[in-house]
Short mmCIF file of C-alpha atoms and ligand atoms in Angstrom, two decimals:
data_model
loop_
_atom_site.label_atom_id
_atom_site.label_comp_id
_atom_site.label_asym_id
_atom_site.label_seq_id
_atom_site.Cartn_x
_atom_site.Cartn_y
_atom_site.Cartn_z
CA MET I 16 -2.68 30.50 67.03
CA LYS I 17 -4.98 29.88 64.03
CA ARG I 18 -7.32 32.61 65.28
CA GLN I 19 -4.41 35.01 65.65
CA ASN I 20 -3.23 34.29 62.07
CA ASN I 21 -6.73 34.93 60.79
CA ILE I 22 -6.90 38.26 62.62
CA ILE I 23 -3.58 39.35 61.08
CA LYS I 24 -4.63 38.16 57.60
CA ASN I 25 -7.94 40.02 57.83
CA TYR I 26 -6.23 43.16 59.04
CA ILE I 27 -3.82 43.09 56.07
CA THR I 28 -6.72 42.67 53.60
CA TYR I 29 -8.50 45.58 55.25
CA SER I 30 -5.41 47.83 55.29
CA LYS I 31 -4.78 47.26 51.57
CA LYS I 32 -8.34 48.36 50.80
CA ILE I 33 -8.04 51.45 52.99
CA PHE I 34 -4.77 52.38 51.28
CA LEU I 35 -6.32 52.10 47.81
CA HIS I 36 -9.27 54.18 48.95
CA SER I 37 -7.08 56.88 50.47
CA ILE I 38 -5.21 57.53 47.21
CA SER I 39 -8.45 57.96 45.23
CA SER I 40 -11.16 60.55 44.69
CA SER I 41 -11.16 63.05 47.60
CA TYR I 42 -7.77 64.43 46.63
CA ILE I 43 -8.87 64.99 43.05
CA ASP I 44 -11.99 66.78 44.34
CA ALA I 45 -9.77 68.99 46.53
CA MET I 46 -7.80 70.06 43.48
CA ILE I 47 -10.68 70.85 41.15
CA PHE I 48 -13.51 72.24 43.28
CA PRO I 49 -13.90 75.60 45.06
CA PHE I 50 -13.58 75.27 48.83
CA ASN I 51 -17.32 75.38 49.69
CA ILE I 52 -18.16 72.60 47.21
CA TYR I 53 -15.23 70.53 48.44
CA THR I 54 -16.36 70.97 52.08
CA PHE I 55 -19.90 69.98 51.17
CA LEU I 56 -18.72 66.88 49.26
CA THR I 57 -16.48 65.68 52.09
CA SER I 58 -18.43 66.79 55.20
CA PRO I 59 -22.01 67.48 54.08
CA GLU I 60 -23.69 67.12 57.48
CA ASP I 61 -21.24 69.48 59.22
CA TYR I 62 -21.49 71.91 56.32
CA LEU I 63 -25.28 72.10 56.66
CA LEU I 64 -25.08 72.41 60.46
CA ASP I 65 -22.57 75.28 60.13
CA LEU I 66 -24.93 77.11 57.76
CA GLN I 67 -27.82 76.71 60.19
CA THR I 68 -25.68 77.89 63.12
CA LYS I 69 -24.48 80.90 61.14
CA HIS I 70 -27.78 82.01 59.55
CA GLY I 71 -30.49 80.61 61.83
CA ASP I 72 -33.44 78.59 60.50
CA PRO I 73 -34.44 78.62 57.66
CA PHE I 74 -30.98 79.11 56.16
CA PRO I 75 -29.77 79.57 52.57
CA LEU I 76 -27.76 76.89 50.75
CA SER I 77 -26.13 78.02 47.50
CA PHE I 78 -23.59 76.68 45.05
CA PRO I 79 -22.26 78.31 41.87
CA GLY I 80 -24.68 77.91 38.95
CA ALA I 81 -27.55 76.62 41.12
CA PRO I 82 -30.45 78.54 42.71
CA THR I 83 -30.32 79.30 46.45
CA ILE I 84 -32.41 76.84 48.48
CA TRP I 85 -33.92 77.92 51.81
CA LEU I 86 -33.71 74.91 54.10
CA THR I 87 -35.22 74.16 57.48
CA GLY I 88 -34.23 71.62 60.11
CA ASN I 89 -37.18 72.53 62.29
CA SER I 90 -40.24 70.22 62.52
CA ASP I 91 -42.83 73.05 62.55
CA LEU I 92 -41.50 74.38 59.24
CA ALA I 93 -41.09 70.84 57.87
CA LYS I 94 -44.82 70.46 58.49
CA VAL I 95 -45.46 73.64 56.49
CA VAL I 96 -43.59 72.14 53.51
CA PHE I 97 -45.02 68.62 53.72
CA THR I 98 -48.64 69.71 54.21
CA ALA I 99 -48.72 72.51 51.60
CA PRO I 100 -51.26 71.89 48.79
CA ALA I 101 -49.73 69.86 45.92
CA ASP I 102 -50.09 72.81 43.52
CA SER I 103 -47.87 75.09 45.67
CA PHE I 104 -44.64 73.60 44.35
CA LYS I 105 -42.95 71.97 41.43
CA THR I 106 -39.87 69.83 41.36
CA SER I 107 -36.53 71.64 41.35
CA ASP I 108 -35.10 72.34 37.83
CA LYS I 109 -31.53 71.52 38.93
CA ASN I 110 -31.82 68.06 40.45
CA PRO I 111 -28.31 66.69 41.10
CA VAL I 112 -29.41 63.31 39.76
CA GLY I 113 -31.46 64.77 36.88
CA PRO I 114 -29.05 63.55 34.15
CA LEU I 115 -29.43 59.96 35.37
CA LEU I 116 -33.21 60.08 35.53
CA GLY I 117 -34.30 61.89 32.35
CA LYS I 118 -37.27 64.25 32.22
CA ASP I 119 -40.15 61.74 32.33
CA GLY I 120 -39.46 59.81 35.55
CA LEU I 121 -41.64 60.34 38.63
CA ILE I 122 -39.06 62.50 40.43
CA MET I 123 -38.91 65.07 37.61
CA GLN I 124 -42.70 65.37 37.22
CA SER I 125 -44.91 67.95 38.93
CA GLY I 126 -48.57 68.89 39.43
CA SER I 127 -51.37 66.71 38.11
CA THR I 128 -49.08 64.60 35.88
CA HIS I 129 -47.03 63.70 38.96
CA LEU I 130 -50.10 62.83 41.03
CA SER I 131 -51.69 60.65 38.36
CA LEU I 132 -48.42 58.81 37.67
CA ARG I 133 -47.99 58.15 41.39
CA LYS I 134 -51.53 56.82 41.58
CA GLU I 135 -50.72 54.26 38.89
CA PHE I 136 -47.49 53.09 40.54
CA ILE I 137 -48.56 53.08 44.18
CA PRO I 138 -50.48 49.75 44.23
CA ASN I 139 -47.27 47.89 43.28
CA PHE I 140 -45.37 49.48 46.18
CA SER I 141 -47.88 48.72 48.95
CA LYS I 142 -46.98 46.45 51.88
CA LYS I 143 -49.48 43.86 50.67
CA SER I 144 -48.21 43.60 47.09
CA LEU I 145 -44.60 43.58 48.29
CA SER I 146 -45.13 40.65 50.65
CA PRO I 147 -44.45 37.88 48.05
CA PHE I 148 -41.27 39.73 47.04
CA SER I 149 -39.79 38.98 50.51
CA GLU I 150 -38.71 35.58 49.22
CA ASN I 151 -36.70 37.16 46.40
CA ILE I 152 -34.89 39.29 48.96
CA VAL I 153 -34.09 36.18 51.03
CA ASP I 154 -32.83 34.40 47.87
CA THR I 155 -30.62 37.41 47.11
CA PHE I 156 -29.09 37.20 50.56
CA PHE I 157 -28.21 33.52 50.00
CA GLU I 158 -26.80 34.20 46.50
CA ILE I 159 -24.30 36.60 48.06
CA HIS I 160 -23.78 34.44 51.16
CA GLN I 161 -22.71 31.52 48.93
CA ASN I 162 -19.93 33.62 47.43
CA HIS I 163 -18.23 34.11 50.79
CA GLY I 164 -15.96 31.46 52.30
CA HIS I 165 -16.37 30.13 55.83
CA SER I 166 -14.46 33.10 57.28
CA GLY I 167 -12.63 36.23 56.11
CA VAL I 168 -13.25 39.93 55.58
CA LEU I 169 -16.53 41.35 54.39
CA PHE I 170 -16.61 44.94 53.24
CA ILE I 171 -19.93 46.35 54.32
CA GLN I 172 -20.43 48.77 51.42
CA GLU I 173 -19.68 46.10 48.78
CA PHE I 174 -22.11 43.68 50.41
CA ALA I 175 -24.75 46.41 50.62
CA LEU I 176 -24.37 47.77 47.07
CA ASN I 177 -24.33 44.29 45.63
CA SER I 178 -27.48 43.18 47.45
CA ALA I 179 -29.39 46.40 46.76
CA LEU I 180 -28.55 46.23 43.06
CA LYS I 181 -29.76 42.65 42.68
CA ILE I 182 -32.93 43.44 44.63
CA ILE I 183 -33.99 46.52 42.66
CA LEU I 184 -33.36 44.69 39.35
CA LYS I 185 -35.35 41.62 40.44
CA PHE I 186 -38.13 43.95 41.55
CA LEU I 187 -38.27 45.73 38.18
CA PHE I 188 -37.67 42.69 35.96
CA PRO I 189 -39.00 39.60 37.77
CA HIS I 190 -38.92 37.57 34.54
CA LEU I 191 -35.19 37.70 33.70
CA ILE I 192 -33.18 34.50 33.61
CA GLN I 193 -29.85 34.39 35.43
CA SER I 194 -27.60 35.33 32.49
CA GLU I 195 -29.84 38.32 31.66
CA MET I 196 -29.81 39.36 35.30
CA GLU I 197 -26.02 39.28 35.33
CA GLU I 198 -26.00 41.40 32.17
CA ALA I 199 -28.45 43.85 33.77
CA GLU I 200 -26.24 44.14 36.87
CA LYS I 201 -23.18 44.86 34.75
CA LEU I 202 -24.92 47.48 32.60
CA THR I 203 -26.35 49.21 35.68
CA GLY I 204 -23.00 49.14 37.47
CA ASN I 205 -21.25 50.73 34.47
CA PHE I 206 -24.00 53.32 34.05
CA LEU I 207 -23.99 54.37 37.72
CA LYS I 208 -20.21 54.41 37.98
CA SER I 209 -20.01 56.73 34.97
CA TYR I 210 -21.80 59.50 36.92
CA SER I 211 -21.19 61.51 40.06
CA ALA I 212 -23.25 64.34 41.55
CA SER I 213 -20.06 66.42 41.39
CA PHE I 214 -20.37 66.39 37.55
CA LEU I 215 -22.92 69.15 37.98
CA PHE I 216 -20.03 71.41 38.78
CA ILE I 217 -18.03 70.27 35.72
CA PRO I 218 -18.69 71.88 32.28
CA ASN I 219 -19.63 69.74 29.25
CA TRP I 220 -16.31 70.22 27.46
CA VAL I 221 -14.17 68.49 30.13
CA PRO I 222 -13.07 65.21 28.49
CA GLY I 223 -13.97 61.81 29.91
CA THR I 224 -16.99 62.80 31.99
CA TRP I 225 -20.22 63.40 30.07
CA LYS I 226 -19.10 61.46 26.98
CA THR I 227 -18.55 58.22 28.91
CA PHE I 228 -21.76 58.80 30.82
CA ASN I 229 -23.84 59.17 27.61
CA GLN I 230 -22.30 56.04 26.15
CA LYS I 231 -23.07 53.92 29.25
CA LYS I 232 -26.58 55.35 29.41
CA ASN I 233 -27.25 54.35 25.77
CA GLU I 234 -25.94 50.84 26.38
CA LEU I 235 -28.22 50.44 29.38
CA ASP I 236 -31.24 51.94 27.64
CA ASN I 237 -31.01 49.69 24.56
CA ARG I 238 -30.89 46.46 26.55
CA PHE I 239 -33.34 47.49 29.28
CA TYR I 240 -36.00 48.37 26.75
CA GLU I 241 -35.67 44.84 25.36
CA PHE I 242 -36.08 43.50 28.90
CA PHE I 243 -39.18 45.62 29.34
CA LEU I 244 -40.68 44.34 26.06
CA SER I 245 -39.95 40.71 26.92
CA GLY I 246 -41.77 41.26 30.24
CA VAL I 247 -44.76 42.68 28.33
CA ALA I 248 -44.76 39.66 25.98
CA LEU I 249 -44.77 37.28 28.95
CA GLY I 250 -47.37 39.33 30.82
CA ILE I 251 -44.95 39.76 33.78
CA ASN I 252 -43.87 43.32 34.33
CA GLY I 253 -44.12 43.90 38.08
CA PRO I 254 -44.17 47.59 38.97
CA LEU I 255 -43.64 48.59 35.33
CA SER I 256 -46.94 47.06 34.17
CA SER I 257 -48.69 50.45 34.21
CA LEU I 258 -46.20 51.67 31.57
CA GLU I 259 -47.43 49.45 28.77
CA GLY I 260 -48.52 51.93 26.07
CA SER I 261 -46.02 54.61 27.17
CA SER I 262 -43.29 55.82 24.79
CA LYS I 263 -39.82 54.21 24.83
CA SER I 264 -38.21 57.26 26.40
CA GLN I 265 -40.89 57.45 29.11
CA VAL I 266 -40.43 53.76 29.97
CA LEU I 267 -36.65 54.16 30.18
CA ASP I 268 -36.81 57.33 32.28
CA HIS I 269 -39.04 55.48 34.77
CA ILE I 270 -36.75 52.45 34.88
CA ARG I 271 -33.66 54.61 35.46
CA THR I 272 -35.55 56.62 38.09
CA PHE I 273 -36.46 53.52 40.11
CA ILE I 274 -32.92 52.17 39.85
CA VAL I 275 -31.26 55.43 40.83
CA ALA I 276 -33.76 56.22 43.60
CA GLY I 277 -33.79 52.69 44.98
CA HIS I 278 -30.23 51.41 44.73
CA GLU I 279 -27.67 53.61 46.47
CA THR I 280 -30.23 54.89 49.00
CA SER I 281 -31.00 51.36 50.22
CA ALA I 282 -27.34 50.28 50.10
CA THR I 283 -26.21 53.30 52.10
CA SER I 284 -28.85 52.70 54.78
CA LEU I 285 -27.82 49.06 55.00
CA SER I 286 -24.15 50.03 55.35
CA TRP I 287 -24.87 52.43 58.20
CA ALA I 288 -27.16 49.95 59.94
CA LEU I 289 -24.55 47.16 59.80
CA TYR I 290 -21.87 49.55 61.01
CA TYR I 291 -23.92 50.78 63.99
CA ILE I 292 -25.00 47.26 64.95
CA HIS I 293 -21.35 46.22 65.10
CA GLN I 294 -20.01 49.28 66.87
CA ASP I 295 -22.00 48.41 69.98
CA LEU I 296 -21.70 44.77 71.02
CA TYR I 297 -24.72 45.07 73.28
CA ILE I 298 -26.89 45.92 70.27
CA ARG I 299 -25.47 43.16 68.08
CA ASN I 300 -25.78 40.50 70.81
CA ARG I 301 -29.28 41.56 71.80
CA LEU I 302 -30.46 41.43 68.19
CA GLN I 303 -28.78 38.07 67.58
CA GLU I 304 -30.34 36.64 70.73
CA GLU I 305 -33.83 37.93 69.93
CA LEU I 306 -33.72 36.66 66.34
CA THR I 307 -32.10 33.27 66.86
CA ILE I 308 -33.93 32.19 69.95
CA PHE I 309 -35.69 29.51 67.83
CA GLU I 310 -32.60 28.42 65.93
CA ASN I 311 -33.82 25.46 63.97
CA ARG I 312 -36.80 27.06 62.32
CA SER I 313 -37.11 27.09 58.51
CA LYS I 314 -36.29 30.13 56.33
CA ASN I 315 -39.96 31.08 56.16
CA ASP I 316 -40.45 30.87 59.92
CA PHE I 317 -37.33 32.95 60.41
CA LEU I 318 -38.66 35.52 57.94
CA GLU I 319 -41.84 35.79 59.97
CA ILE I 320 -39.86 36.17 63.21
CA LEU I 321 -37.61 38.90 61.89
CA LEU I 322 -40.40 40.87 60.23
CA SER I 323 -42.30 41.05 63.52
CA ASN I 324 -39.26 41.84 65.68
CA GLN I 325 -39.61 45.30 67.25
CA PHE I 326 -35.93 45.70 68.10
CA LEU I 327 -34.86 45.08 64.49
CA ASP I 328 -37.48 47.59 63.41
CA SER I 329 -36.10 50.18 65.83
CA ILE I 330 -32.53 49.57 64.59
CA VAL I 331 -33.65 50.27 61.01
CA GLN I 332 -35.46 53.46 62.08
CA GLU I 333 -32.54 54.68 64.21
CA SER I 334 -30.06 54.09 61.35
CA LEU I 335 -32.28 56.13 59.04
CA ARG I 336 -32.51 58.84 61.71
CA ILE I 337 -28.85 59.19 62.59
CA ARG I 338 -27.59 58.92 59.00
CA PRO I 339 -30.38 59.73 56.50
CA PRO I 340 -28.97 58.92 53.03
CA VAL I 341 -30.82 61.87 51.46
CA PRO I 342 -29.74 64.98 53.43
CA PHE I 343 -32.46 67.33 52.16
CA VAL I 344 -35.50 67.47 49.90
CA THR I 345 -36.38 70.54 47.87
CA ARG I 346 -39.40 72.19 46.23
CA LYS I 347 -39.79 75.17 43.86
CA ILE I 348 -42.56 77.69 44.61
CA ILE I 349 -44.94 78.10 41.67
CA ASN I 350 -48.08 80.03 42.26
CA ARG I 351 -47.92 82.43 45.22
CA ALA I 352 -45.52 84.05 47.68
CA PHE I 353 -44.71 81.73 50.55
CA ILE I 354 -44.00 82.65 54.18
CA PHE I 355 -41.29 80.32 55.41
CA GLY I 356 -40.36 81.13 59.03
CA ASP I 357 -38.93 84.65 58.95
CA GLN I 358 -38.45 84.55 55.16
CA LYS I 359 -40.92 85.77 52.56
CA LEU I 360 -40.19 83.68 49.48
CA ASN I 361 -41.49 84.41 45.98
CA ILE I 362 -42.55 82.45 42.92
CA ASP I 363 -39.54 80.53 41.50
CA ASP I 364 -37.70 80.55 44.85
CA GLU I 365 -36.67 77.17 46.21
CA LEU I 366 -37.13 75.81 49.71
CA GLY I 367 -36.85 72.46 51.42
CA VAL I 368 -36.43 70.30 54.50
CA CYS I 369 -32.97 69.42 55.74
CA ILE I 370 -33.54 65.87 56.97
CA SER I 371 -30.12 65.47 58.58
CA LEU I 372 -30.77 68.52 60.81
CA LEU I 373 -34.41 67.61 61.45
CA HIS I 374 -33.17 64.28 62.84
CA ARG I 375 -30.86 66.07 65.28
CA GLN I 376 -33.20 68.60 66.87
CA PRO I 377 -32.21 68.20 70.53
CA GLU I 378 -35.79 68.83 71.80
CA THR I 379 -37.00 65.76 69.90
CA TRP I 380 -33.85 63.65 69.99
CA PRO I 381 -31.88 63.85 73.25
CA ASN I 382 -28.18 63.07 72.63
CA PRO I 383 -28.77 63.06 68.87
CA SER I 384 -25.26 61.80 68.02
CA GLU I 385 -25.80 58.58 69.93
CA PHE I 386 -27.17 55.49 68.21
CA LYS I 387 -30.05 54.49 70.50
CA PRO I 388 -32.64 52.24 68.81
CA ASP I 389 -34.68 52.16 72.02
CA ARG I 390 -35.85 55.71 71.39
CA PHE I 391 -38.14 54.24 68.72
CA LEU I 392 -39.50 51.68 71.20
CA ASP I 393 -40.18 54.36 73.82
CA ARG I 394 -42.26 56.77 71.75
CA LYS I 395 -43.73 57.52 68.33
CA TYR I 396 -42.47 60.39 66.16
CA SER I 397 -44.52 62.56 63.83
CA PRO I 398 -43.80 62.57 60.07
CA TYR I 399 -42.42 66.09 60.55
CA GLU I 400 -39.89 64.99 63.18
CA PHE I 401 -38.72 61.81 61.47
CA ALA I 402 -38.69 61.99 57.67
CA PRO I 403 -35.94 59.85 56.10
CA PHE I 404 -38.22 59.31 53.10
CA GLY I 405 -39.27 62.96 52.73
CA GLY I 406 -42.96 63.76 53.00
CA GLY I 407 -46.25 65.00 51.64
CA THR I 408 -47.28 64.18 48.09
CA ARG I 409 -43.67 63.48 47.09
CA LYS I 410 -42.82 61.07 49.93
CA CYS I 411 -40.63 58.20 48.72
CA ILE I 412 -42.77 55.67 46.89
CA GLY I 413 -40.26 52.89 47.67
CA ALA I 414 -40.24 53.39 51.47
CA GLU I 415 -42.01 50.07 52.25
CA LEU I 416 -39.72 48.17 49.89
CA ALA I 417 -36.63 49.79 51.41
CA VAL I 418 -37.62 48.93 54.99
CA LEU I 419 -38.53 45.36 54.00
CA GLU I 420 -35.19 44.94 52.28
CA LEU I 421 -33.25 46.37 55.22
CA LYS I 422 -34.99 44.17 57.78
CA ILE I 423 -34.52 40.97 55.79
CA LEU I 424 -30.88 41.56 54.89
CA ILE I 425 -29.93 42.63 58.42
CA GLY I 426 -31.91 39.80 60.02
CA PHE I 427 -30.40 37.06 57.84
CA TYR I 428 -26.92 38.58 58.15
CA ILE I 429 -27.11 38.53 61.95
CA LYS I 430 -28.38 34.95 61.92
CA TYR I 431 -25.70 33.58 59.56
CA TYR I 432 -22.62 35.66 60.45
CA GLN I 433 -20.59 36.18 63.58
CA SER I 434 -18.57 39.29 62.85
CA GLU I 435 -16.73 42.22 64.33
CA LEU I 436 -15.43 45.54 63.01
CA ILE I 437 -11.81 45.68 61.90
CA GLY I 438 -9.99 48.77 63.13
CA THR I 439 -11.30 51.59 65.25
CA ASN I 440 -12.00 54.22 62.58
CA ILE I 441 -15.34 55.96 62.87
CA PRO I 442 -16.74 56.33 59.31
CA ARG I 443 -17.56 59.87 58.25
CA PRO I 444 -20.61 60.72 56.14
CA GLU I 445 -19.53 62.00 52.71
CA VAL I 446 -21.26 62.62 49.38
CA MET I 447 -21.22 59.25 47.61
CA GLN I 448 -22.52 59.09 44.05
CA ILE I 449 -25.91 60.51 44.93
CA THR I 450 -26.48 59.91 48.64
CA ILE I 451 -24.59 60.70 51.81
CA GLY I 452 -22.85 57.67 53.18
CA PRO I 453 -19.67 56.12 54.52
CA LYS I 454 -17.17 56.32 51.65
CA ARG I 455 -14.17 54.86 53.44
CA PRO I 456 -14.42 51.04 53.36
CA ILE I 457 -15.76 49.45 56.55
CA GLY I 458 -14.46 45.92 57.10
CA LEU I 459 -15.97 43.12 59.16
CA SER I 460 -13.96 40.10 60.15
CA PHE I 461 -16.48 37.26 59.95
CA THR I 462 -17.01 33.58 60.58
CA LYS I 463 -20.16 31.98 59.23
CA ARG I 464 -22.56 30.47 61.73
CA ILE I 465 -23.67 26.99 60.72
CA PHE I 466 -27.16 25.64 61.43
C1 HEM E 8 -33.56 53.57 52.45
C2 HEM E 8 -33.84 53.75 51.18
C3 HEM E 8 -34.47 54.99 50.63
C4 HEM E 8 -34.43 56.28 51.09
C5 HEM E 8 -33.74 56.82 52.32
C6 HEM E 8 -35.21 57.09 50.16
C7 HEM E 8 -35.44 58.45 50.32
C8 HEM E 8 -36.21 59.19 49.45
C9 HEM E 8 -36.45 60.61 49.60
C10 HEM E 8 -35.93 61.48 50.73
C11 HEM E 8 -37.22 60.99 48.57
C12 HEM E 8 -37.74 62.42 48.28
C13 HEM E 8 -39.06 62.64 48.97
C14 HEM E 8 -39.50 64.10 48.99
O1 HEM E 8 -39.14 64.86 48.08
O2 HEM E 8 -40.22 64.47 49.93
C15 HEM E 8 -37.47 59.84 47.75
C16 HEM E 8 -38.26 59.85 46.61
C17 HEM E 8 -38.40 58.74 45.79
N1 HEM E 8 -37.97 57.47 46.02
FE1 HEM E 8 -36.91 56.85 47.65
N2 HEM E 8 -35.68 56.28 49.17
C18 HEM E 8 -35.26 54.99 49.41
C19 HEM E 8 -35.54 53.87 48.66
C20 HEM E 8 -36.28 53.85 47.51
C21 HEM E 8 -36.61 52.68 46.73
C22 HEM E 8 -36.21 51.24 47.10
C23 HEM E 8 -37.28 53.11 45.62
C24 HEM E 8 -37.87 52.36 44.44
C25 HEM E 8 -37.93 51.15 44.22
C26 HEM E 8 -37.42 54.54 45.72
C27 HEM E 8 -38.07 55.33 44.80
C28 HEM E 8 -38.32 56.68 44.96
C29 HEM E 8 -39.05 57.49 43.99
C30 HEM E 8 -39.61 57.00 42.65
C31 HEM E 8 -39.12 58.77 44.53
C32 HEM E 8 -39.83 59.99 43.92
C33 HEM E 8 -41.22 60.09 44.49
C34 HEM E 8 -42.02 61.24 43.93
O3 HEM E 8 -41.43 62.25 43.53
O4 HEM E 8 -43.25 61.11 43.91
N3 HEM E 8 -36.81 54.96 46.88
N4 HEM E 8 -36.84 58.75 48.31
#
C-alpha cells in the first residue's frame, strides 16, 4: 500500500513538471521563427539527416544571416577535416555561442595564437593532473545526494546541470569557500539562463533579450575577476594559472569559455547516459552488479573500481555516440581552395563534420538507433568514426575531465540509488541552450540504497 502511494505521489510530481514544461518555450519558438529554424531547434538530428538524404554528402546547412556550412557525416571526409594542417582553417566568425565566450577565449582563436594558448592550458587537462580532482567530483556527488530525501522523484536534467555546474566551478576556482561558491553558482546560472542560441536569429532591438544578457554578463565578470585575483594572491589558480599576466578581458573570456564549453555539454551527456541506463533494466542491473560486487569498500576503493570498470566506460562512450551533445563542428577555409568530397570549396567557405550523422553510419554502427554499450567492448573505433569531442588541433581540451566526471557521477549514482523511469515517454533531442539534449524533463522514481 505504502509503495503504491509513493508511486502515485511520484507520478503526480512528474506530471506537474511535464505540464509546466509543455506550456513553455517551444510554442514561443514556433510563433517567432521561420519554419526551417523552428524545425532545427526542435528536431535537430532529423533535420540534419533530412538534409543529407536530400543533398548527399557533403551537404549544405544554411540559416538566414549565417554562411552556408558544408557538412559531412562520412568518416573518410571527417578524416580530411581533422587531419588538415592547422593553417588550413580558422574558427567560424558566426559561432552560436560567440556572445557568451567573447573574442579572446580558446574557441574563438585561430592559427598560431590558438596553438600556443592550447599548449599552455593542456598540462592542466591531462589525465595525470586531473587525477586528484576525482575527489572533488565525488564530494560534489555527496553534496547533491544529501539534498535528496530517502525516496522521491529525481529529475535527471536538474541533477545533471547542478552537478556539472558545481564541478566546472570547483575546477576553475579550487580556492573558493562555500559562500563564494554558492555566489559563483548563482551568477553563472543567471548568466547562462539569460542567453539562448536562438538569440542569434533575434535582432538587437527586441526588448528583454540582449539587454538582460549584457547585464548578467557584467555581474558575472566583475565578481569572477575578483575570484581570479584572490586565486593569484593565494597561489592557487588551477587551470587558470597560465593566465597570470593576461589582461582582464582575456582572463574573463577564458573563464566564460571554460564554463560554457564544459557545463551544458557534460550535463547533457550525463542526462542521456542516465536515461539510457534506466531504459534498459538489463544494462542498469548489470552495471549495478559489476560496481557493487564489493559493497563495503571505502569511497576511495569504490572510485578505483568504477574508474577501471570497462562496462561503465562503454556506457559513457555509447551515450556520447548515440546522442552527441555537439551535433557538428565547423571550420572556415583560409588559405587555399579545398576539395571536400564532390565539392570544390574556396577561401572563406565553411565546412565541418556532422558528429550526429558520423555516429550513425550504418557500415560502422549496425543498428545505430539502438543503445548497445557492448559495441565498444567488441572493437575499437578510429577518431574519424567516433568523434564526440571533435578532432584534430581543435579537439575538445576538456575531454578527459568530461569522461572522468561522467564515470564518477554515474558510478556513485548507481551505487547509492535504486531508481526507475517514470512514464514511458522517449525523450527527443532538441536544441537546449547551446547543446542538443533532452529538453522535456525525465523523472526517476528513486529510493536511496543504504550501506
Ligand atoms: C561531454 C562533455 C563535452 C563534450 C561532448 C564536448 C565537446 C566538444 C566539441 C565537439 C568541441 C569542438 C571540437 C572541434 O572543433 O573539433 C569542444 C571544444 C572545446 N571544449 Fe569541449 N566538450 C565537453 C566538455 C568540455 C569540458 C568539461 C571543458 C572544459 C573544462 C571543455 C572545453 C572545451 C574547449 C575550451 C574547447 C575548444 C578547444 C579549442 O578550440 O582548441 N569541454 N568540446
